[in-house]
Short mmCIF file of C-alpha atoms in Angstrom, two decimals:
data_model
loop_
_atom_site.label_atom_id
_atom_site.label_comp_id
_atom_site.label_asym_id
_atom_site.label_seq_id
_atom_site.Cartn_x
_atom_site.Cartn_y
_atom_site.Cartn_z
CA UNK A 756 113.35 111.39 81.14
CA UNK A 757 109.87 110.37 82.05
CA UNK A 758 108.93 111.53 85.45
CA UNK A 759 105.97 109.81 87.16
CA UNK A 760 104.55 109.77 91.04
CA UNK A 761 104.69 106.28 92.33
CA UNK A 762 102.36 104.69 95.20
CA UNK A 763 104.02 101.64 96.24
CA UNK A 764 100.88 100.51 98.95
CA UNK A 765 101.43 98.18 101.93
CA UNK A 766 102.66 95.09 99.73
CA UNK A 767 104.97 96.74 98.03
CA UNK A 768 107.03 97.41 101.41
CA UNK A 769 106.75 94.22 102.74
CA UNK A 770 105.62 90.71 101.29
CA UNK A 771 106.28 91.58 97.79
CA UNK A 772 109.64 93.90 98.82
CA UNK A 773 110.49 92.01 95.26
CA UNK A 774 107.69 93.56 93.10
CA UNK A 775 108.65 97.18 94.31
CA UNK A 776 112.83 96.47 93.46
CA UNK A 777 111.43 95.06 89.76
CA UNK A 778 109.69 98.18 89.44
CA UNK A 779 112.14 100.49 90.08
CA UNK A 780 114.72 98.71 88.55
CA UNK A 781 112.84 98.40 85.26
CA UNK A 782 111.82 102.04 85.54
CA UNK A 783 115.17 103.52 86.03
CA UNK A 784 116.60 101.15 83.13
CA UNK A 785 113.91 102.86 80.94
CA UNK A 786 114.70 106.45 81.94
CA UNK A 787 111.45 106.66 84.00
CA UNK A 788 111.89 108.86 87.47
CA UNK A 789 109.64 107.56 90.44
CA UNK A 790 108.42 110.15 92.62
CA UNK A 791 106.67 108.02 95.73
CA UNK A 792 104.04 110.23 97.11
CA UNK A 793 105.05 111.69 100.30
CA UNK A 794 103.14 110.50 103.44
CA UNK A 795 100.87 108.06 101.83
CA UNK A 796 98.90 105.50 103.38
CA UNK A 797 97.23 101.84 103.27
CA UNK A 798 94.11 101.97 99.84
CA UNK A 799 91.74 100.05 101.93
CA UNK A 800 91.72 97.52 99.38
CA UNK A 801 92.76 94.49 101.80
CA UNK A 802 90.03 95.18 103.87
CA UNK A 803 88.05 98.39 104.13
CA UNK A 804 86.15 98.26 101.10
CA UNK A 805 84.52 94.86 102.50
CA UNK A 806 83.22 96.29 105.20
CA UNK A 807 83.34 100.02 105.73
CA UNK A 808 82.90 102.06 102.25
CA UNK A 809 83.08 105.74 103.45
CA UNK A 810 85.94 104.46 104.58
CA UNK A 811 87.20 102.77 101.62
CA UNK A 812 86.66 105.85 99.90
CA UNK A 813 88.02 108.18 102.18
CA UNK A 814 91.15 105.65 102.21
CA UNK A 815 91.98 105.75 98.39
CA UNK A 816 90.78 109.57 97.94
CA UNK A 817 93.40 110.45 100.39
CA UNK A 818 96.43 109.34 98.12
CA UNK A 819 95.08 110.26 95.16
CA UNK A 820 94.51 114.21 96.68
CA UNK A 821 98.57 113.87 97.39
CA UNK A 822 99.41 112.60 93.74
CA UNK A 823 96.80 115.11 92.30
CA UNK A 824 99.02 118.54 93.57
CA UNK A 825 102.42 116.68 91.97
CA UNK A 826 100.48 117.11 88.90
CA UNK A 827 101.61 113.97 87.06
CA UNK A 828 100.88 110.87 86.37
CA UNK A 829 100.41 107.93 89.33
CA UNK A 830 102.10 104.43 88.72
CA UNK A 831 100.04 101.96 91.07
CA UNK A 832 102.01 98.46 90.79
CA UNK A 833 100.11 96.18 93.49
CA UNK A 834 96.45 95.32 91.29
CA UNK A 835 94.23 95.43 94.04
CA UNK A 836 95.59 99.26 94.80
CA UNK A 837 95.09 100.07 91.37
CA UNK A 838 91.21 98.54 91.64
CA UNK A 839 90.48 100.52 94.50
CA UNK A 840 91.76 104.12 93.14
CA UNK A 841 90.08 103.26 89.63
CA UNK A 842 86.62 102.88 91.57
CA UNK A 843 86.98 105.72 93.85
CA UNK A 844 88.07 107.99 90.65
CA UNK A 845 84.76 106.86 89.53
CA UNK A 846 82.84 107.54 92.83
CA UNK A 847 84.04 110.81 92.57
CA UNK A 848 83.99 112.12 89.06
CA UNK A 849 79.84 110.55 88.48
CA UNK A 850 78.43 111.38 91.69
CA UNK A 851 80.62 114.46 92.87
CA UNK A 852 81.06 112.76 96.54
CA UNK A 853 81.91 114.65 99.56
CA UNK A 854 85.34 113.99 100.69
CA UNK A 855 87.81 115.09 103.58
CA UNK A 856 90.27 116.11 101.15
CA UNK A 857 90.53 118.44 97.63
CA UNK A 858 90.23 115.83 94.67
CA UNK A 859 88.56 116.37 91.75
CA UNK A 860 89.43 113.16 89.86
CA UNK A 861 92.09 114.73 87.63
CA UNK A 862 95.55 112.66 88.20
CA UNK A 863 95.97 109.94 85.56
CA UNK A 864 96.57 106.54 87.17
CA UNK A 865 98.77 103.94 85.80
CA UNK A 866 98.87 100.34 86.26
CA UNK A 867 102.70 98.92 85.74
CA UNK A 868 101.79 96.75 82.47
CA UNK A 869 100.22 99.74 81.22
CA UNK A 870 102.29 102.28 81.66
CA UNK A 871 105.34 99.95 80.25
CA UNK A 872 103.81 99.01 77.13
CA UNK A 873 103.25 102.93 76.14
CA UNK A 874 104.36 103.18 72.23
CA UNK A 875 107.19 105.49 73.60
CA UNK A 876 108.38 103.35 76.64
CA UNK A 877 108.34 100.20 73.97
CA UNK A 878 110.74 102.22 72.01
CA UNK A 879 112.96 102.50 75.25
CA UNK A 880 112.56 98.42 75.67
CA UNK A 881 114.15 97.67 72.30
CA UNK A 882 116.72 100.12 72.55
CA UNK A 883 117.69 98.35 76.02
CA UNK A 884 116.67 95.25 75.28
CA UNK A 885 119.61 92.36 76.51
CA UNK A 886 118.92 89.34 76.42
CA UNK A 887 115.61 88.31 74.11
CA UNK A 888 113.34 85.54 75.42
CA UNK A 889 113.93 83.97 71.77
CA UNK A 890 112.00 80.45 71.74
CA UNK A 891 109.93 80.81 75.24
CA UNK A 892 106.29 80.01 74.90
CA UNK A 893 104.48 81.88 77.50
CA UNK A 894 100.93 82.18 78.32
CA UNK A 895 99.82 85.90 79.31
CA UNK A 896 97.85 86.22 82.47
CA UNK A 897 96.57 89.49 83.11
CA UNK A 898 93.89 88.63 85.72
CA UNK A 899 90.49 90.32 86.01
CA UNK A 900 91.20 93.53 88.23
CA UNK A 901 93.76 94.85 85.68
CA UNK A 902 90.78 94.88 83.04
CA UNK A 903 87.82 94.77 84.62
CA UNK A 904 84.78 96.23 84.83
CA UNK A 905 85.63 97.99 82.01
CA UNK A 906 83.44 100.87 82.45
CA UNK A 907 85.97 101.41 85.83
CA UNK A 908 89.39 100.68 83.82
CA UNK A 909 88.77 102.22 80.48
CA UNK A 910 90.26 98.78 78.88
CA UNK A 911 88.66 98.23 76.07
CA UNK A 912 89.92 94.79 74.86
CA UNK A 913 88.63 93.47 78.40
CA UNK A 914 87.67 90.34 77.11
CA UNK A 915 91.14 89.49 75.31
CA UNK A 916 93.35 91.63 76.43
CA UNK A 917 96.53 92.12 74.18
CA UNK A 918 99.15 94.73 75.37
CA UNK A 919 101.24 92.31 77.71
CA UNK A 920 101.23 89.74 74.47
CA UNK A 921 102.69 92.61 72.22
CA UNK A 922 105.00 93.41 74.77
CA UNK A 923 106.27 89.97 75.29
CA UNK A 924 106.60 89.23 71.36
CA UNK A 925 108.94 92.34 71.65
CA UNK A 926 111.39 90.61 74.00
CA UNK A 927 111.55 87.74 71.07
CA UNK A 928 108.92 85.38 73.21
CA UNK A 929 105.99 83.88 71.61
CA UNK A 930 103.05 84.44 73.58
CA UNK A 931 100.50 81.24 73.25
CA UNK A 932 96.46 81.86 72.30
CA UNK A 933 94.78 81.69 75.97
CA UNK A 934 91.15 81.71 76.93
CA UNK A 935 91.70 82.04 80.62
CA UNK A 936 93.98 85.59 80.39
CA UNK A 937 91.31 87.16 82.03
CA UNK A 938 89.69 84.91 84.20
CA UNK A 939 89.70 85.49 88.24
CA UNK A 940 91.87 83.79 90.42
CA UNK A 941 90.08 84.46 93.45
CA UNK A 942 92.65 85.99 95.52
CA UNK A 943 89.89 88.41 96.89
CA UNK A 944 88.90 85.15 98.75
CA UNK A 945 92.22 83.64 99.76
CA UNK A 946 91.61 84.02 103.61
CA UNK A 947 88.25 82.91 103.49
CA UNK A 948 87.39 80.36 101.63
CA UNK A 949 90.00 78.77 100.25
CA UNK A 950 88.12 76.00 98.47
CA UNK A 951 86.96 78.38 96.05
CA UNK A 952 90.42 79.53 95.37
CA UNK A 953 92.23 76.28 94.55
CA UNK A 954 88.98 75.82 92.16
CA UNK A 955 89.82 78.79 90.52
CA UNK A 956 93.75 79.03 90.28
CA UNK A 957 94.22 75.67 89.60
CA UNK A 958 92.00 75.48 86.42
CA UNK A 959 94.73 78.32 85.84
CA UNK A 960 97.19 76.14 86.70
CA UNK A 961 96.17 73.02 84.94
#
């Protein structure tokens, strides 16, 4: 069994209470133990890093010093979390930044799609695998946080991301070529302005 530290973040335990059951359902189906990290708190990533960004910093450096002593990997489902550790583990490891708390940039951290299409945890799918998605077209949308700036994510197919394709043509769908995969959405801007954000989801959309 795969054990793994887990940071849920605000959404998680409360507007998408769904995401965080999918998650552990999927995880425990696969043999994967979540550890949530003891006494964690809010990223910053709703807010903080817009206008404060010691104390965006100080925010994501935090959680990561509590995942760092369980000596494992972190699983970070909500995007926007995963964003805001990525750049912090950069802060840190390129300009050895003064912090309130012992990290040192060493804890591996996981976004969900990531972690689940592992070579390993793909063997797991298709051992579990119920019900294939045989004839469903589906377009992949992997958004732009998940991949970008790739010089912050380590993603190297950035551009055209691939691993959620491969993982849906393993559960018998048949994922559709796509030019927009990557493109923003604009959720960064949903609360103010919104006219940019139907502009940008619905060319998703249409």
């Amino acid at each position: 069994m795969k054990e793994i530290s887990y940071y849920p973040g605000c959404s998680l335990h409360g507007t998408a209470r769904e995401y965080d059951d999918s998650i552990r359902g999927v995880s425990k189906l696969l043999d994967i133990q979540l550890h949530e990290l003891e006494d964690w708190t809010c990223c910053g990533a709703s807010s903080a890093h817009c206008t404060d960004e010691e104390l965006a910093i100080e925010l994501a450096a935090r959680n990561l010093a509590i995942a760092e002593k369980n000596d494992r990997e972190l699983l970070v489902p909500c995007v926007a979390c995963y964003s805001r550790f990525k750049a912090v583990e950069k802060e840190v490891k390129e300009h050895s930044r003064k912090l309130h708390f012992s990290y040192q940039g060493n804890v591996p951290i996981r976004y969900a799609l990531d972690l689940f299409c592992d070579e390993t945890i793909l063997e797991e799918v298709k051992k579990k695998l119920a019900k294939p998605l045989s004839g469903l077209k589906v377009a992949c949308y992997y958004g732009c946080l998940t991949v970008r700036p790739p010089k912050v994510t380590g993603i190297r197919e950035y551009e055209n991301p691939q691993h959620m394709d491969r993982l849906m043509k393993l559960l018998g769908a048949d994922p559709i070529p796509w030019s927009y995969k990557a493109d923003c959405c604009g959720a960064s801007l949903v609360m103010t302005r919104t006219d940019i954000v139907r502009k940008l989801s619905g060319k998703l959309l249409s």
